[in-house]
Amino acid sequence: MVSSCRNVLQERNWFNSSGSELDKFEAFGLTATSAACVGAPLISECYANFECRLADGRQIFSLGSLKVPAAYIKPGQ
């Protein structure tokens, strides 16, 4: 996630809410867009999105263990 997108999500309290309790996209006024390579949605309001997969199958939250099969940047950003 790019820093400006992180700021948008922090301002809307995204990280302190559970997706199992509410539809976070609807609750925070964000637009989900289908990704090409992974099942998780992209966030249209972010100027860059990265589709990521775990590189080695282990659930380790480190950029070194992720593969990025697709990346998007909005023109003019």
PDB file of N, CA and C in Angstrom:
ATOM      1  N   MET A   1       0.843  -1.173   0.000  1.00  0.00           N
ATOM      2  CA  MET A   1       0.000   0.000   0.000  1.00  0.00           C
ATOM      3  C   MET A   1       0.890   1.238   0.000  1.00  0.00           C
ATOM      4  N   VAL A   2       0.589   2.175  -0.816  1.00  0.00           N
ATOM      5  CA  VAL A   2       1.373   3.403  -0.937  1.00  0.00           C
ATOM      6  C   VAL A   2       0.979   4.359   0.182  1.00  0.00           C
ATOM      7  N   SER A   3       1.927   5.195   0.631  1.00  0.00           N
ATOM      8  CA  SER A   3       1.695   6.034   1.815  1.00  0.00           C
ATOM      9  C   SER A   3       0.462   6.923   1.708  1.00  0.00           C
ATOM     10  N   SER A   4       0.171   7.514   0.552  1.00  0.00           N
ATOM     11  CA  SER A   4      -1.013   8.378   0.469  1.00  0.00           C
ATOM     12  C   SER A   4      -2.292   7.568   0.646  1.00  0.00           C
ATOM     13  N   CYS A   5      -2.293   6.341   0.176  1.00  0.00           N
ATOM     14  CA  CYS A   5      -3.446   5.468   0.384  1.00  0.00           C
ATOM     15  C   CYS A   5      -3.559   5.117   1.863  1.00  0.00           C
ATOM     16  N   ARG A   6      -2.427   4.863   2.499  1.00  0.00           N
ATOM     17  CA  ARG A   6      -2.418   4.562   3.930  1.00  0.00           C
ATOM     18  C   ARG A   6      -3.039   5.724   4.700  1.00  0.00           C
ATOM     19  N   ASN A   7      -2.728   6.965   4.313  1.00  0.00           N
ATOM     20  CA  ASN A   7      -3.293   8.135   4.975  1.00  0.00           C
ATOM     21  C   ASN A   7      -4.811   8.182   4.803  1.00  0.00           C
ATOM     22  N   VAL A   8      -5.292   7.882   3.599  1.00  0.00           N
ATOM     23  CA  VAL A   8      -6.737   7.859   3.348  1.00  0.00           C
ATOM     24  C   VAL A   8      -7.390   6.835   4.258  1.00  0.00           C
ATOM     25  N   LEU A   9      -6.791   5.646   4.357  1.00  0.00           N
ATOM     26  CA  LEU A   9      -7.375   4.577   5.167  1.00  0.00           C
ATOM     27  C   LEU A   9      -7.303   4.902   6.656  1.00  0.00           C
ATOM     28  N   GLN A  10      -6.207   5.517   7.102  1.00  0.00           N
ATOM     29  CA  GLN A  10      -6.100   5.899   8.507  1.00  0.00           C
ATOM     30  C   GLN A  10      -7.130   6.956   8.865  1.00  0.00           C
ATOM     31  N   GLU A  11      -7.312   7.945   7.995  1.00  0.00           N
ATOM     32  CA  GLU A  11      -8.290   9.003   8.246  1.00  0.00           C
ATOM     33  C   GLU A  11      -9.694   8.417   8.406  1.00  0.00           C
ATOM     34  N   ARG A  12      -9.966   7.339   7.702  1.00  0.00           N
ATOM     35  CA  ARG A  12     -11.302   6.738   7.735  1.00  0.00           C
ATOM     36  C   ARG A  12     -11.405   5.604   8.767  1.00  0.00           C
ATOM     37  N   ASN A  13     -10.371   5.401   9.577  1.00  0.00           N
ATOM     38  CA  ASN A  13     -10.372   4.424  10.656  1.00  0.00           C
ATOM     39  C   ASN A  13     -10.432   2.979  10.151  1.00  0.00           C
ATOM     40  N   TRP A  14      -9.945   2.735   8.949  1.00  0.00           N
ATOM     41  CA  TRP A  14      -9.959   1.411   8.304  1.00  0.00           C
ATOM     42  C   TRP A  14      -9.252   0.357   9.156  1.00  0.00           C
ATOM     43  N   PHE A  15      -8.091   0.700   9.707  1.00  0.00           N
ATOM     44  CA  PHE A  15      -7.261  -0.280  10.397  1.00  0.00           C
ATOM     45  C   PHE A  15      -7.794  -0.662  11.777  1.00  0.00           C
ATOM     46  N   ASN A  16      -8.699   0.111  12.340  1.00  0.00           N
ATOM     47  CA  ASN A  16      -9.255  -0.194  13.659  1.00  0.00           C
ATOM     48  C   ASN A  16     -10.638  -0.808  13.578  1.00  0.00           C
ATOM     49  N   SER A  17     -11.017  -1.300  12.419  1.00  0.00           N
ATOM     50  CA  SER A  17     -12.336  -1.888  12.217  1.00  0.00           C
ATOM     51  C   SER A  17     -12.178  -3.281  11.626  1.00  0.00           C
ATOM     52  N   SER A  18     -13.107  -4.156  11.976  1.00  0.00           N
ATOM     53  CA  SER A  18     -13.062  -5.527  11.490  1.00  0.00           C
ATOM     54  C   SER A  18     -13.966  -5.706  10.276  1.00  0.00           C
ATOM     55  N   GLY A  19     -13.436  -6.295   9.225  1.00  0.00           N
ATOM     56  CA  GLY A  19     -14.225  -6.589   8.044  1.00  0.00           C
ATOM     57  C   GLY A  19     -15.267  -7.662   8.282  1.00  0.00           C
ATOM     58  N   SER A  20     -15.124  -8.418   9.371  1.00  0.00           N
ATOM     59  CA  SER A  20     -16.135  -9.430   9.692  1.00  0.00           C
ATOM     60  C   SER A  20     -17.365  -8.798  10.340  1.00  0.00           C
ATOM     61  N   GLU A  21     -17.217  -7.564  10.817  1.00  0.00           N
ATOM     62  CA  GLU A  21     -18.320  -6.880  11.485  1.00  0.00           C
ATOM     63  C   GLU A  21     -19.069  -5.902  10.582  1.00  0.00           C
ATOM     64  N   LEU A  22     -18.438  -5.456   9.509  1.00  0.00           N
ATOM     65  CA  LEU A  22     -19.082  -4.513   8.605  1.00  0.00           C
ATOM     66  C   LEU A  22     -18.410  -4.557   7.244  1.00  0.00           C
ATOM     67  N   ASP A  23     -19.099  -4.065   6.228  1.00  0.00           N
ATOM     68  CA  ASP A  23     -18.522  -3.909   4.893  1.00  0.00           C
ATOM     69  C   ASP A  23     -17.683  -2.644   4.937  1.00  0.00           C
ATOM     70  N   LYS A  24     -16.379  -2.801   5.029  1.00  0.00           N
ATOM     71  CA  LYS A  24     -15.495  -1.653   5.207  1.00  0.00           C
ATOM     72  C   LYS A  24     -15.532  -0.692   4.019  1.00  0.00           C
ATOM     73  N   PHE A  25     -15.689  -1.212   2.802  1.00  0.00           N
ATOM     74  CA  PHE A  25     -15.755  -0.330   1.641  1.00  0.00           C
ATOM     75  C   PHE A  25     -16.986   0.571   1.722  1.00  0.00           C
ATOM     76  N   GLU A  26     -18.122  -0.012   2.035  1.00  0.00           N
ATOM     77  CA  GLU A  26     -19.350   0.789   2.149  1.00  0.00           C
ATOM     78  C   GLU A  26     -19.286   1.737   3.338  1.00  0.00           C
ATOM     79  N   ALA A  27     -18.840   1.237   4.482  1.00  0.00           N
ATOM     80  CA  ALA A  27     -18.805   2.045   5.705  1.00  0.00           C
ATOM     81  C   ALA A  27     -17.883   3.256   5.588  1.00  0.00           C
ATOM     82  N   PHE A  28     -16.790   3.121   4.844  1.00  0.00           N
ATOM     83  CA  PHE A  28     -15.806   4.202   4.760  1.00  0.00           C
ATOM     84  C   PHE A  28     -15.825   4.928   3.423  1.00  0.00           C
ATOM     85  N   GLY A  29     -16.835   4.660   2.594  1.00  0.00           N
ATOM     86  CA  GLY A  29     -16.992   5.395   1.342  1.00  0.00           C
ATOM     87  C   GLY A  29     -15.897   5.132   0.322  1.00  0.00           C
ATOM     88  N   LEU A  30     -15.415   3.890   0.269  1.00  0.00           N
ATOM     89  CA  LEU A  30     -14.375   3.535  -0.687  1.00  0.00           C
ATOM     90  C   LEU A  30     -14.958   2.641  -1.773  1.00  0.00           C
ATOM     91  N   THR A  31     -14.297   2.612  -2.920  1.00  0.00           N
ATOM     92  CA  THR A  31     -14.770   1.848  -4.067  1.00  0.00           C
ATOM     93  C   THR A  31     -13.868   0.651  -4.312  1.00  0.00           C
ATOM     94  N   ALA A  32     -14.439  -0.553  -4.256  1.00  0.00           N
ATOM     95  CA  ALA A  32     -13.682  -1.779  -4.538  1.00  0.00           C
ATOM     96  C   ALA A  32     -13.667  -2.019  -6.043  1.00  0.00           C
ATOM     97  N   THR A  33     -12.501  -2.361  -6.555  1.00  0.00           N
ATOM     98  CA  THR A  33     -12.319  -2.679  -7.972  1.00  0.00           C
ATOM     99  C   THR A  33     -11.725  -4.073  -8.072  1.00  0.00           C
ATOM    100  N   SER A  34     -12.176  -4.853  -9.027  1.00  0.00           N
ATOM    101  CA  SER A  34     -11.673  -6.219  -9.176  1.00  0.00           C
ATOM    102  C   SER A  34     -10.200  -6.230  -9.551  1.00  0.00           C
ATOM    103  N   ALA A  35      -9.474  -7.130  -8.931  1.00  0.00           N
ATOM    104  CA  ALA A  35      -8.061  -7.340  -9.255  1.00  0.00           C
ATOM    105  C   ALA A  35      -7.960  -8.401 -10.352  1.00  0.00           C
ATOM    106  N   ALA A  36      -6.867  -8.391 -11.090  1.00  0.00           N
ATOM    107  CA  ALA A  36      -6.689  -9.334 -12.191  1.00  0.00           C
ATOM    108  C   ALA A  36      -6.086 -10.665 -11.745  1.00  0.00           C
ATOM    109  N   CYS A  37      -5.235 -10.637 -10.709  1.00  0.00           N
ATOM    110  CA  CYS A  37      -4.469 -11.831 -10.341  1.00  0.00           C
ATOM    111  C   CYS A  37      -4.782 -12.414  -8.968  1.00  0.00           C
ATOM    112  N   VAL A  38      -5.377 -11.639  -8.082  1.00  0.00           N
ATOM    113  CA  VAL A  38      -5.676 -12.120  -6.724  1.00  0.00           C
ATOM    114  C   VAL A  38      -7.150 -11.886  -6.403  1.00  0.00           C
ATOM    115  N   GLY A  39      -7.643 -12.513  -5.355  1.00  0.00           N
ATOM    116  CA  GLY A  39      -9.050 -12.392  -4.989  1.00  0.00           C
ATOM    117  C   GLY A  39      -9.404 -11.136  -4.219  1.00  0.00           C
ATOM    118  N   ALA A  40      -8.419 -10.496  -3.610  1.00  0.00           N
ATOM    119  CA  ALA A  40      -8.683  -9.287  -2.829  1.00  0.00           C
ATOM    120  C   ALA A  40      -8.938  -8.105  -3.759  1.00  0.00           C
ATOM    121  N   PRO A  41      -9.848  -7.205  -3.391  1.00  0.00           N
ATOM    122  CA  PRO A  41     -10.137  -6.055  -4.260  1.00  0.00           C
ATOM    123  C   PRO A  41      -9.063  -4.981  -4.176  1.00  0.00           C
ATOM    124  N   LEU A  42      -9.001  -4.173  -5.222  1.00  0.00           N
ATOM    125  CA  LEU A  42      -8.178  -2.965  -5.240  1.00  0.00           C
ATOM    126  C   LEU A  42      -9.018  -1.828  -4.666  1.00  0.00           C
ATOM    127  N   ILE A  43      -8.391  -0.758  -4.231  1.00  0.00           N
ATOM    128  CA  ILE A  43      -9.096   0.401  -3.691  1.00  0.00           C
ATOM    129  C   ILE A  43      -8.962   1.533  -4.701  1.00  0.00           C
ATOM    130  N   SER A  44     -10.060   1.893  -5.342  1.00  0.00           N
ATOM    131  CA  SER A  44     -10.034   2.887  -6.427  1.00  0.00           C
ATOM    132  C   SER A  44      -9.516   4.248  -5.987  1.00  0.00           C
ATOM    133  N   GLU A  45      -9.744   4.652  -4.751  1.00  0.00           N
ATOM    134  CA  GLU A  45      -9.327   5.968  -4.272  1.00  0.00           C
ATOM    135  C   GLU A  45      -7.814   6.081  -4.076  1.00  0.00           C
ATOM    136  N   CYS A  46      -7.102   4.977  -4.082  1.00  0.00           N
ATOM    137  CA  CYS A  46      -5.646   5.007  -3.946  1.00  0.00           C
ATOM    138  C   CYS A  46      -5.013   5.228  -5.310  1.00  0.00           C
ATOM    139  N   TYR A  47      -3.963   6.020  -5.370  1.00  0.00           N
ATOM    140  CA  TYR A  47      -3.353   6.288  -6.671  1.00  0.00           C
ATOM    141  C   TYR A  47      -2.475   5.151  -7.144  1.00  0.00           C
ATOM    142  N   ALA A  48      -2.147   4.201  -6.267  1.00  0.00           N
ATOM    143  CA  ALA A  48      -1.397   3.012  -6.675  1.00  0.00           C
ATOM    144  C   ALA A  48      -1.937   1.812  -5.910  1.00  0.00           C
ATOM    145  N   ASN A  49      -2.009   0.679  -6.587  1.00  0.00           N
ATOM    146  CA  ASN A  49      -2.430  -0.574  -5.969  1.00  0.00           C
ATOM    147  C   ASN A  49      -1.458  -1.664  -6.393  1.00  0.00           C
ATOM    148  N   PHE A  50      -1.172  -2.587  -5.484  1.00  0.00           N
ATOM    149  CA  PHE A  50      -0.312  -3.727  -5.770  1.00  0.00           C
ATOM    150  C   PHE A  50      -1.073  -5.001  -5.427  1.00  0.00           C
ATOM    151  N   GLU A  51      -1.122  -5.924  -6.359  1.00  0.00           N
ATOM    152  CA  GLU A  51      -1.690  -7.242  -6.076  1.00  0.00           C
ATOM    153  C   GLU A  51      -0.544  -8.101  -5.563  1.00  0.00           C
ATOM    154  N   CYS A  52      -0.708  -8.714  -4.399  1.00  0.00           N
ATOM    155  CA  CYS A  52       0.380  -9.473  -3.786  1.00  0.00           C
ATOM    156  C   CYS A  52      -0.044 -10.892  -3.444  1.00  0.00           C
ATOM    157  N   ARG A  53       0.928 -11.793  -3.501  1.00  0.00           N
ATOM    158  CA  ARG A  53       0.761 -13.179  -3.068  1.00  0.00           C
ATOM    159  C   ARG A  53       1.939 -13.516  -2.158  1.00  0.00           C
ATOM    160  N   LEU A  54       1.712 -14.450  -1.231  1.00  0.00           N
ATOM    161  CA  LEU A  54       2.817 -14.935  -0.416  1.00  0.00           C
ATOM    162  C   LEU A  54       3.785 -15.690  -1.313  1.00  0.00           C
ATOM    163  N   ALA A  55       5.065 -15.399  -1.226  1.00  0.00           N
ATOM    164  CA  ALA A  55       6.067 -15.993  -2.104  1.00  0.00           C
ATOM    165  C   ALA A  55       6.380 -17.438  -1.747  1.00  0.00           C
ATOM    166  N   ASP A  56       6.393 -17.756  -0.462  1.00  0.00           N
ATOM    167  CA  ASP A  56       6.826 -19.084  -0.046  1.00  0.00           C
ATOM    168  C   ASP A  56       5.741 -19.869   0.694  1.00  0.00           C
ATOM    169  N   GLY A  57       4.519 -19.379   0.700  1.00  0.00           N
ATOM    170  CA  GLY A  57       3.426 -20.085   1.353  1.00  0.00           C
ATOM    171  C   GLY A  57       3.324 -19.861   2.851  1.00  0.00           C
ATOM    172  N   ARG A  58       4.343 -19.251   3.458  1.00  0.00           N
ATOM    173  CA  ARG A  58       4.282 -18.972   4.896  1.00  0.00           C
ATOM    174  C   ARG A  58       3.668 -17.604   5.114  1.00  0.00           C
ATOM    175  N   GLN A  59       2.889 -17.472   6.146  1.00  0.00           N
ATOM    176  CA  GLN A  59       2.224 -16.200   6.425  1.00  0.00           C
ATOM    177  C   GLN A  59       3.131 -15.329   7.291  1.00  0.00           C
ATOM    178  N   ILE A  60       4.091 -14.711   6.624  1.00  0.00           N
ATOM    179  CA  ILE A  60       5.030 -13.800   7.280  1.00  0.00           C
ATOM    180  C   ILE A  60       4.798 -12.430   6.669  1.00  0.00           C
ATOM    181  N   PHE A  61       4.539 -11.442   7.491  1.00  0.00           N
ATOM    182  CA  PHE A  61       4.214 -10.108   6.986  1.00  0.00           C
ATOM    183  C   PHE A  61       5.487  -9.305   6.784  1.00  0.00           C
ATOM    184  N   SER A  62       6.140  -9.568   5.680  1.00  0.00           N
ATOM    185  CA  SER A  62       7.382  -8.914   5.305  1.00  0.00           C
ATOM    186  C   SER A  62       7.375  -8.744   3.795  1.00  0.00           C
ATOM    187  N   LEU A  63       7.781  -7.605   3.322  1.00  0.00           N
ATOM    188  CA  LEU A  63       7.807  -7.388   1.875  1.00  0.00           C
ATOM    189  C   LEU A  63       8.724  -8.383   1.176  1.00  0.00           C
ATOM    190  N   GLY A  64       9.706  -8.913   1.884  1.00  0.00           N
ATOM    191  CA  GLY A  64      10.609  -9.877   1.281  1.00  0.00           C
ATOM    192  C   GLY A  64       9.949 -11.203   0.953  1.00  0.00           C
ATOM    193  N   SER A  65       8.771 -11.493   1.530  1.00  0.00           N
ATOM    194  CA  SER A  65       8.110 -12.770   1.289  1.00  0.00           C
ATOM    195  C   SER A  65       6.910 -12.648   0.353  1.00  0.00           C
ATOM    196  N   LEU A  66       6.783 -11.520  -0.330  1.00  0.00           N
ATOM    197  CA  LEU A  66       5.646 -11.301  -1.222  1.00  0.00           C
ATOM    198  C   LEU A  66       6.066 -11.275  -2.687  1.00  0.00           C
ATOM    199  N   LYS A  67       5.196 -11.806  -3.542  1.00  0.00           N
ATOM    200  CA  LYS A  67       5.334 -11.656  -4.992  1.00  0.00           C
ATOM    201  C   LYS A  67       4.288 -10.640  -5.418  1.00  0.00           C
ATOM    202  N   VAL A  68       4.613  -9.791  -6.361  1.00  0.00           N
ATOM    203  CA  VAL A  68       3.682  -8.786  -6.868  1.00  0.00           C
ATOM    204  C   VAL A  68       3.414  -9.093  -8.344  1.00  0.00           C
ATOM    205  N   PRO A  69       2.340  -9.854  -8.623  1.00  0.00           N
ATOM    206  CA  PRO A  69       2.051 -10.199 -10.017  1.00  0.00           C
ATOM    207  C   PRO A  69       1.463  -9.042 -10.846  1.00  0.00           C
ATOM    208  N   ALA A  70       0.963  -7.998 -10.187  1.00  0.00           N
ATOM    209  CA  ALA A  70       0.396  -6.853 -10.919  1.00  0.00           C
ATOM    210  C   ALA A  70       0.481  -5.599 -10.061  1.00  0.00           C
ATOM    211  N   ALA A  71       0.704  -4.465 -10.713  1.00  0.00           N
ATOM    212  CA  ALA A  71       0.754  -3.170 -10.035  1.00  0.00           C
ATOM    213  C   ALA A  71       0.085  -2.143 -10.931  1.00  0.00           C
ATOM    214  N   TYR A  72      -0.582  -1.163 -10.309  1.00  0.00           N
ATOM    215  CA  TYR A  72      -1.322  -0.143 -11.050  1.00  0.00           C
ATOM    216  C   TYR A  72      -1.030   1.234 -10.476  1.00  0.00           C
ATOM    217  N   ILE A  73      -0.874   2.214 -11.336  1.00  0.00           N
ATOM    218  CA  ILE A  73      -0.721   3.612 -10.920  1.00  0.00           C
ATOM    219  C   ILE A  73      -1.673   4.429 -11.775  1.00  0.00           C
ATOM    220  N   LYS A  74      -2.461   5.288 -11.135  1.00  0.00           N
ATOM    221  CA  LYS A  74      -3.391   6.151 -11.872  1.00  0.00           C
ATOM    222  C   LYS A  74      -2.595   7.161 -12.683  1.00  0.00           C
ATOM    223  N   PRO A  75      -2.972   7.353 -13.945  1.00  0.00           N
ATOM    224  CA  PRO A  75      -2.298   8.374 -14.765  1.00  0.00           C
ATOM    225  C   PRO A  75      -2.411   9.767 -14.123  1.00  0.00           C
ATOM    226  N   GLY A  76      -1.368  10.546 -14.246  1.00  0.00           N
ATOM    227  CA  GLY A  76      -1.378  11.911 -13.739  1.00  0.00           C
ATOM    228  C   GLY A  76      -1.067  12.030 -12.262  1.00  0.00           C
ATOM    229  N   GLN A  77      -0.701  10.954 -11.613  1.00  0.00           N
ATOM    230  CA  GLN A  77      -0.402  10.993 -10.180  1.00  0.00           C
ATOM    231  C   GLN A  77       1.081  11.137  -9.936  1.00  0.00           C
TER     232      GLN A  77
END
